[in-house]
Short mmCIF file of C-alpha atoms and ligand atoms in Angstrom, two decimals:
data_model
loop_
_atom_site.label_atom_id
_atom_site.label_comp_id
_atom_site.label_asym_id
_atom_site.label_seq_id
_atom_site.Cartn_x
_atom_site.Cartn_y
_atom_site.Cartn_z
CA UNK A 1 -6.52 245.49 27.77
CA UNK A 2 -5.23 244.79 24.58
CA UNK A 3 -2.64 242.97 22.97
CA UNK A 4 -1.22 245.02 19.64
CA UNK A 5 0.36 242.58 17.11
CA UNK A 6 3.46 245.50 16.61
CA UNK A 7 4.46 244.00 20.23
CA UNK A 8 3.13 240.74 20.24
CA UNK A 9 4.48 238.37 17.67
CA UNK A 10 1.44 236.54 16.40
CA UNK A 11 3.91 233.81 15.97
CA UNK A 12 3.22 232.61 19.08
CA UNK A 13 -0.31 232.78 19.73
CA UNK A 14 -1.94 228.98 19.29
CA UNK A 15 1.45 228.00 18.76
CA UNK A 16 1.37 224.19 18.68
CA UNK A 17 4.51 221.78 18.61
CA UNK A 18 4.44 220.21 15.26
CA UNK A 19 4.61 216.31 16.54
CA UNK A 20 6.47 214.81 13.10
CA UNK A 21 9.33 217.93 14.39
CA UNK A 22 8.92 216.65 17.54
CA UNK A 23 9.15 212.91 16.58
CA UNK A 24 12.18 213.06 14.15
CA UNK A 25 14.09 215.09 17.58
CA UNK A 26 13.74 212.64 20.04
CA UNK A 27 14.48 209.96 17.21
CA UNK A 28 17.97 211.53 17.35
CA UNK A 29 18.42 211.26 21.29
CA UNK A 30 19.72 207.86 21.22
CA UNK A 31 22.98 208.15 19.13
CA UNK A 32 26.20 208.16 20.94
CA UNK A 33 27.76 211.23 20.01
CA UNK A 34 24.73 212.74 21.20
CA UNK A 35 24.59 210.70 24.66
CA UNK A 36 28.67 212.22 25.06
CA UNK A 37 27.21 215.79 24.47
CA UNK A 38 24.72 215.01 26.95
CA UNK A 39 27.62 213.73 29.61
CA UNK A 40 29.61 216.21 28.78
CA UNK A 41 26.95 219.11 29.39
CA UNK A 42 25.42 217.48 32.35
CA UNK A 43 22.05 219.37 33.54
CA UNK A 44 23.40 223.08 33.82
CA UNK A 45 24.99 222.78 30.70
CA UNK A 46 21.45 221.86 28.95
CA UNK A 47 19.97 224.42 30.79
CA UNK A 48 22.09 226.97 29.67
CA UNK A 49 21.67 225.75 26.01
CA UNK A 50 17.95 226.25 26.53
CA UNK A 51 18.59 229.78 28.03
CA UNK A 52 20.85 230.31 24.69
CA UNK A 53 18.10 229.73 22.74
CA UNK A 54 15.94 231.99 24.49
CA UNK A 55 17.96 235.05 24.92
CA UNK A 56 18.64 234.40 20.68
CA UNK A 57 14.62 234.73 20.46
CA UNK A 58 14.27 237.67 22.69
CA UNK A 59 17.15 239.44 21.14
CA UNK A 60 15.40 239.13 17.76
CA UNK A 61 11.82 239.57 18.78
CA UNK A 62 13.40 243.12 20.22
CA UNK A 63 14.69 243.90 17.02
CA UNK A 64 11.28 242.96 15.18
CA UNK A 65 9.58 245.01 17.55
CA UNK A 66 11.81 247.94 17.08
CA UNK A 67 11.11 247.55 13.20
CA UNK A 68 7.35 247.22 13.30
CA UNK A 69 6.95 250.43 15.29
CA UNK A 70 10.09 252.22 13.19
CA UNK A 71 12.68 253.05 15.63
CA UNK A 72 14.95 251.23 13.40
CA UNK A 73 14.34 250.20 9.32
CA UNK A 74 15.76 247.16 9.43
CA UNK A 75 16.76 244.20 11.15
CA UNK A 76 18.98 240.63 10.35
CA UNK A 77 17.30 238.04 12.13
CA UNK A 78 18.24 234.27 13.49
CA UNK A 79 14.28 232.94 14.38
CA UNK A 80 14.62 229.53 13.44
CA UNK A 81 18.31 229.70 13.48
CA UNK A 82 19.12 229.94 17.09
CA UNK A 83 20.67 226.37 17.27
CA UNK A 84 23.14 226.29 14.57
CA UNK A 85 24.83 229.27 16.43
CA UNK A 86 23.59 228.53 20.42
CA UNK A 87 24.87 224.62 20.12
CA UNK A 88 28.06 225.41 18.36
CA UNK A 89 29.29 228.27 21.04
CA UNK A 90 28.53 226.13 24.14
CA UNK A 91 30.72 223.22 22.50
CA UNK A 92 33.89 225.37 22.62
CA UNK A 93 35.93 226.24 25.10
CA UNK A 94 37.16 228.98 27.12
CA UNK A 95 40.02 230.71 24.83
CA UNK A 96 38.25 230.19 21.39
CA UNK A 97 37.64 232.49 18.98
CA UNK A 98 34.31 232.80 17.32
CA UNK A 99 33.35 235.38 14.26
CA UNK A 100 29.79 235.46 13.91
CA UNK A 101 27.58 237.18 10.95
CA UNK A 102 25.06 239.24 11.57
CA UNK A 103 22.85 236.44 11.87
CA UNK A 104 24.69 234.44 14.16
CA UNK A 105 24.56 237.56 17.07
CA UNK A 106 23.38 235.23 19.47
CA UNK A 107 27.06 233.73 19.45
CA UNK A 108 28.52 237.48 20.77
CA UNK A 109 26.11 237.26 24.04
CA UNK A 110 26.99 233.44 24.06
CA UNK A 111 30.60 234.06 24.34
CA UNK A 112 30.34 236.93 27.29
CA UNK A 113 29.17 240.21 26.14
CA UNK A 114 26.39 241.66 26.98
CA UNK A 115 23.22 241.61 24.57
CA UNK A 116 23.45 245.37 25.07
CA UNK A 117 25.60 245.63 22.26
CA UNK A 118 23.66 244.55 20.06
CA UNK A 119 21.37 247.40 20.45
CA UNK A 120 23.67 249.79 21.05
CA UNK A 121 24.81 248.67 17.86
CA UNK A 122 21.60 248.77 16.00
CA UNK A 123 20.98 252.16 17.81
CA UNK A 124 24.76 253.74 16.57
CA UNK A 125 24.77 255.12 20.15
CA UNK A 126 27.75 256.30 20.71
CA UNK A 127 28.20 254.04 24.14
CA UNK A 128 28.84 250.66 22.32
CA UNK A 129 31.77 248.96 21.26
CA UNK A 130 31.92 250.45 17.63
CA UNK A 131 30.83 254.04 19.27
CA UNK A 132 28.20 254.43 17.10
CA UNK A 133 29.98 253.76 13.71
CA UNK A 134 28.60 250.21 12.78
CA UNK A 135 25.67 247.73 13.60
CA UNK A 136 28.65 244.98 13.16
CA UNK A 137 30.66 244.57 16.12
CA UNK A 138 32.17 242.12 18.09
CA UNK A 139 34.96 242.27 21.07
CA UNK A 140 38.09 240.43 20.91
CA UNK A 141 38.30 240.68 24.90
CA UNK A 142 35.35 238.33 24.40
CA UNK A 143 36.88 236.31 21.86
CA UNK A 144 34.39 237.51 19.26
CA UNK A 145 36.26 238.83 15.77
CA UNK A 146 33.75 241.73 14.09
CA UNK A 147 32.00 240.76 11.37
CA UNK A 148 31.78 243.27 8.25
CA UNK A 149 29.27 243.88 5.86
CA UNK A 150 30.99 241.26 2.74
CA UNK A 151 28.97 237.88 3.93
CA UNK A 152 32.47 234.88 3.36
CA UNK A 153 34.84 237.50 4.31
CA UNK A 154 35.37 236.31 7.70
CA UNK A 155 36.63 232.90 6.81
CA UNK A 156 40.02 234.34 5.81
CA UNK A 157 40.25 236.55 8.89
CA UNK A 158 39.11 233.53 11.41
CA UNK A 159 41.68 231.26 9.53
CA UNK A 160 44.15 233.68 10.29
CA UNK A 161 43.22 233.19 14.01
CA UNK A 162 43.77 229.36 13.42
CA UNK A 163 47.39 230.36 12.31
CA UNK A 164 48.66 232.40 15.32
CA UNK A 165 46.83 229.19 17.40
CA UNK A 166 48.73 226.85 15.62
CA UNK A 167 52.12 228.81 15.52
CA UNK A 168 51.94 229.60 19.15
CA UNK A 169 51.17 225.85 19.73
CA UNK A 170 47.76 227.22 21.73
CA UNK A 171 45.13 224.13 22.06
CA UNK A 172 42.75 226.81 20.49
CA UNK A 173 40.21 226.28 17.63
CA UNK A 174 38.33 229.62 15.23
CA UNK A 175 35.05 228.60 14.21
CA UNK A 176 32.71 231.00 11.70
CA UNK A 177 29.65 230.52 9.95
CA UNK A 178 29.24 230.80 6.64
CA UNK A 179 25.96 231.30 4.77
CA UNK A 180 25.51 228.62 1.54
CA UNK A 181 25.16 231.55 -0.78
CA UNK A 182 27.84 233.22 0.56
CA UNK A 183 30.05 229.62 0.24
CA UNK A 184 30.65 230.94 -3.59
CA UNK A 185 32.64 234.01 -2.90
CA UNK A 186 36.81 234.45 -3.14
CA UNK A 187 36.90 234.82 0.49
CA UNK A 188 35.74 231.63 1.03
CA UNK A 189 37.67 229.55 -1.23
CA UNK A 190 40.69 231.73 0.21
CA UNK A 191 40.40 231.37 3.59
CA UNK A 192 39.51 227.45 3.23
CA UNK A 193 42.58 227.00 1.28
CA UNK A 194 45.11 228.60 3.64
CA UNK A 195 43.04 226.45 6.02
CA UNK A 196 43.75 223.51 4.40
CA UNK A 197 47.26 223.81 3.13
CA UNK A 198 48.58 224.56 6.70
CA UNK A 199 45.68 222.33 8.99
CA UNK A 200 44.83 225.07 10.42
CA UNK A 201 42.63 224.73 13.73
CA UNK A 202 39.25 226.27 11.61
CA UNK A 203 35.93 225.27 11.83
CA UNK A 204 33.41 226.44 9.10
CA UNK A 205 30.31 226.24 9.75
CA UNK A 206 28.12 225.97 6.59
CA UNK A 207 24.51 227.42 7.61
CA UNK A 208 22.59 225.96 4.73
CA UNK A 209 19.11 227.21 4.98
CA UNK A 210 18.38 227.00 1.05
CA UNK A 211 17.96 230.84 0.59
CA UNK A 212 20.41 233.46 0.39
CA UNK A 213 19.25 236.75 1.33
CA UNK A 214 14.93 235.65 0.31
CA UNK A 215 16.35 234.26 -2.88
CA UNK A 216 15.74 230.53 -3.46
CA UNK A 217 18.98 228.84 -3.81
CA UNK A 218 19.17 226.51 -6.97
CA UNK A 219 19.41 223.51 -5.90
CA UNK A 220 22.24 222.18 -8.20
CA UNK A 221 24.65 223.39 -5.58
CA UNK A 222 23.20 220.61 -3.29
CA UNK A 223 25.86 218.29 -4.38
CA UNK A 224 28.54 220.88 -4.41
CA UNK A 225 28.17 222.13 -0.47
CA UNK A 226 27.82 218.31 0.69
CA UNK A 227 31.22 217.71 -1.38
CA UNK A 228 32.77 220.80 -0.42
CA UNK A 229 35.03 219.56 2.71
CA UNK A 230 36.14 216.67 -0.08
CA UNK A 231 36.87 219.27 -2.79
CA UNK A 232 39.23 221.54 0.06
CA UNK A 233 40.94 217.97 1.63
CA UNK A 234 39.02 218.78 4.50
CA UNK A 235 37.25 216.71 7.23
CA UNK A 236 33.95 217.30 6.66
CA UNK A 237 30.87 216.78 9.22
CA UNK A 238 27.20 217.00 8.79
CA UNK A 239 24.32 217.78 11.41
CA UNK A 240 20.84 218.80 11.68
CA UNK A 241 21.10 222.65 11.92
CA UNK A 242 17.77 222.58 13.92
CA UNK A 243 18.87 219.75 16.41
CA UNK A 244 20.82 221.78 19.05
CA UNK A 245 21.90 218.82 20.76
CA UNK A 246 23.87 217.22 17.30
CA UNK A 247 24.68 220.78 16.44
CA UNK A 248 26.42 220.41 19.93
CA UNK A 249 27.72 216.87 19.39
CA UNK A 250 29.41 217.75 15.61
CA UNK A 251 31.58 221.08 17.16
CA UNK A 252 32.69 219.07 19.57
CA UNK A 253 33.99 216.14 17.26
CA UNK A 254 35.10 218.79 15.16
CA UNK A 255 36.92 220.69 18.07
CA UNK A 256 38.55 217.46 19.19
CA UNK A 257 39.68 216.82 15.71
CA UNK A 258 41.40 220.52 15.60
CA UNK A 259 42.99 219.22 18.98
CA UNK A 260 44.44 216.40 17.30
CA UNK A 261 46.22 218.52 15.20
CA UNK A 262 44.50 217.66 12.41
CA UNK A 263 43.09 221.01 11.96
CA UNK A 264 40.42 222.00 9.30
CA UNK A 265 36.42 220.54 9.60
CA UNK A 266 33.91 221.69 7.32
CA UNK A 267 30.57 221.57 8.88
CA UNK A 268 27.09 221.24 7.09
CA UNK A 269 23.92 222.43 8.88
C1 TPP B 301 30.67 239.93 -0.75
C2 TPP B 301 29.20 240.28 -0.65
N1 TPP B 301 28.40 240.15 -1.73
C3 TPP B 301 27.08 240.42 -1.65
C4 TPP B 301 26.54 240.85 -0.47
C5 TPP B 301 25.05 241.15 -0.35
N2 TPP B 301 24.42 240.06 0.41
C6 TPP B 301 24.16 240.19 1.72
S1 TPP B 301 23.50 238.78 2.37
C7 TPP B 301 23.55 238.01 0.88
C8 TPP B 301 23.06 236.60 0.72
C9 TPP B 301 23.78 235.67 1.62
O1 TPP B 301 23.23 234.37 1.49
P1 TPP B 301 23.62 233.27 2.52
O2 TPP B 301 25.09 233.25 2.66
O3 TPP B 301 22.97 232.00 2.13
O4 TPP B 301 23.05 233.84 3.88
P2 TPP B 301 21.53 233.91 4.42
O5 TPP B 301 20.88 235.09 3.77
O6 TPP B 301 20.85 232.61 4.09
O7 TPP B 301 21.73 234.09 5.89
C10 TPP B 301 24.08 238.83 -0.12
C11 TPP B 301 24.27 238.45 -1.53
C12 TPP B 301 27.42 241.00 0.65
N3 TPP B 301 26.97 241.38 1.85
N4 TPP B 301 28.73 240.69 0.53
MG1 MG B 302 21.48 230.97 3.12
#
């Protein structure tokens, strides 16, 4: 038979493991807020980061797929991403609320519902939770807020989860991602503000992958996104955005620190 690149990502054939990759991961394994992450998610709880990650590639190789043979034009992808967003939803707990962008979908199957959506989504059938009317959805049963198409815009609306958390004195944190192009917009500044004013329960997670949207981000904002939780009066956290495991270990210091009452964590990744 044959094997037709459309459905077979040629990604993966002769994929080896890069061993410097490999060697700068297990370099990590020894630090201590790593080795509580690893207590804390015992062997089932690694195992279902590992399935996290692989539902996240699935979901996106499907999508691929779907472009390469045109059912659909276009697709937002996580490959290479899947940690930032896997690690940080199995770190929270039960009554959280997450609000994922588009490429942080993995985080709406990791918090409950059903991948499904997605392509229901993608599809506009009119069976999925947005009946057809948007590829952006989420499910609030599920804890997950709707993103919408203006990338920073859900920093205001996940601090104003934070809020009703904090006024009805619920042990509950609202953690986004935010893109480190999209860090520049009003929405951003807005939402981190209220955040910070009122220690609000918020985590922002800063996805800095050094592009925004294909374009090469300049990088004279390097110094401005590492002093960004500084400039807002905000505790601010860094991890490896590729290393599930600290991705893991910093939400969960920075969940503990909303605990505390001390609300607001910028996180780098
Ligand atoms: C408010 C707003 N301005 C512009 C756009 C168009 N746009 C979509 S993605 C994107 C770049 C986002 O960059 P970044 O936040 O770094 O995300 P990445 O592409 O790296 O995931 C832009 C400008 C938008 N969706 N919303
Ligand atoms: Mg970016």
């Amino acid at each position: 038979m044959k094997i037709y690149p459309a459905y077979d990502p040629p990604e993966y054939r002769e994929w080896q493991p890069d061993p410097k990759v490999m060697a700068d991961y297990s370099a990590r394994m020894g630090e201590p807020e790593i080795e509580k992450s690893l207590q804390s998610l015992g062997e089932q709880g690694l195992e279902n980061l590992y399935r996290g990650l692989i539902r996240a590639r699935i979901h996106d190789i499907t999508l691929k797929r779907w472009v390469r043979t045109g059912v659909i034009t276009k697709a937002w992808l996580g490959t290479g991403e899947e940690a930032v967003t896997v690690g940080a939803c199995h770190a929270l707990g039960d009554g959280d609320v997450v609000g994922p962008m588009i490429r942080n979908a993995a985080a709406t199957f990791e918090r409950g519902l059903p991948m499904e959506e997605s392509f229901r989504s993608y599809l506009a059938t009119g069976d999925g939770v947005t009946k057809g009317r948007d590829l952006h959805f989420g499910d609030l049963k599920y804890g997950v807020v709707a993103p919408i198409s203006h990338v920073g815009d859900l920093v205001p609306v996940c601090a104003g989860f934070a809020l009703s958390f904090q006024l009805r004195q619920e042990q509950k944190v609202a953690l986004t991602w935010v893109g480190d192009g999209s860090t520049r917009t009003g929405a951003v500044h807005e939402g981190l503000s209220l955040a910070s004013a009122r220690r609000l329960p918020l985590i922002v997670m800063v996805q800095d992958n050094a592009v925004a949207l294909g374009t090469r981000r300049d990088p004279r904002l390097d110094d401005s996104l590492r002093g960004m939780a500084a400039s807002y009066g905000v505790t601010g956290l860094e991890c490896d955005g590729n290393h599930i495991l600290d991705v893991h270990a910093c939400v969960r210091q920075a969940r503990e620190i909303g605990g505390d009452g001390e609300g607001r964590v910028v996180l780098l990744a």
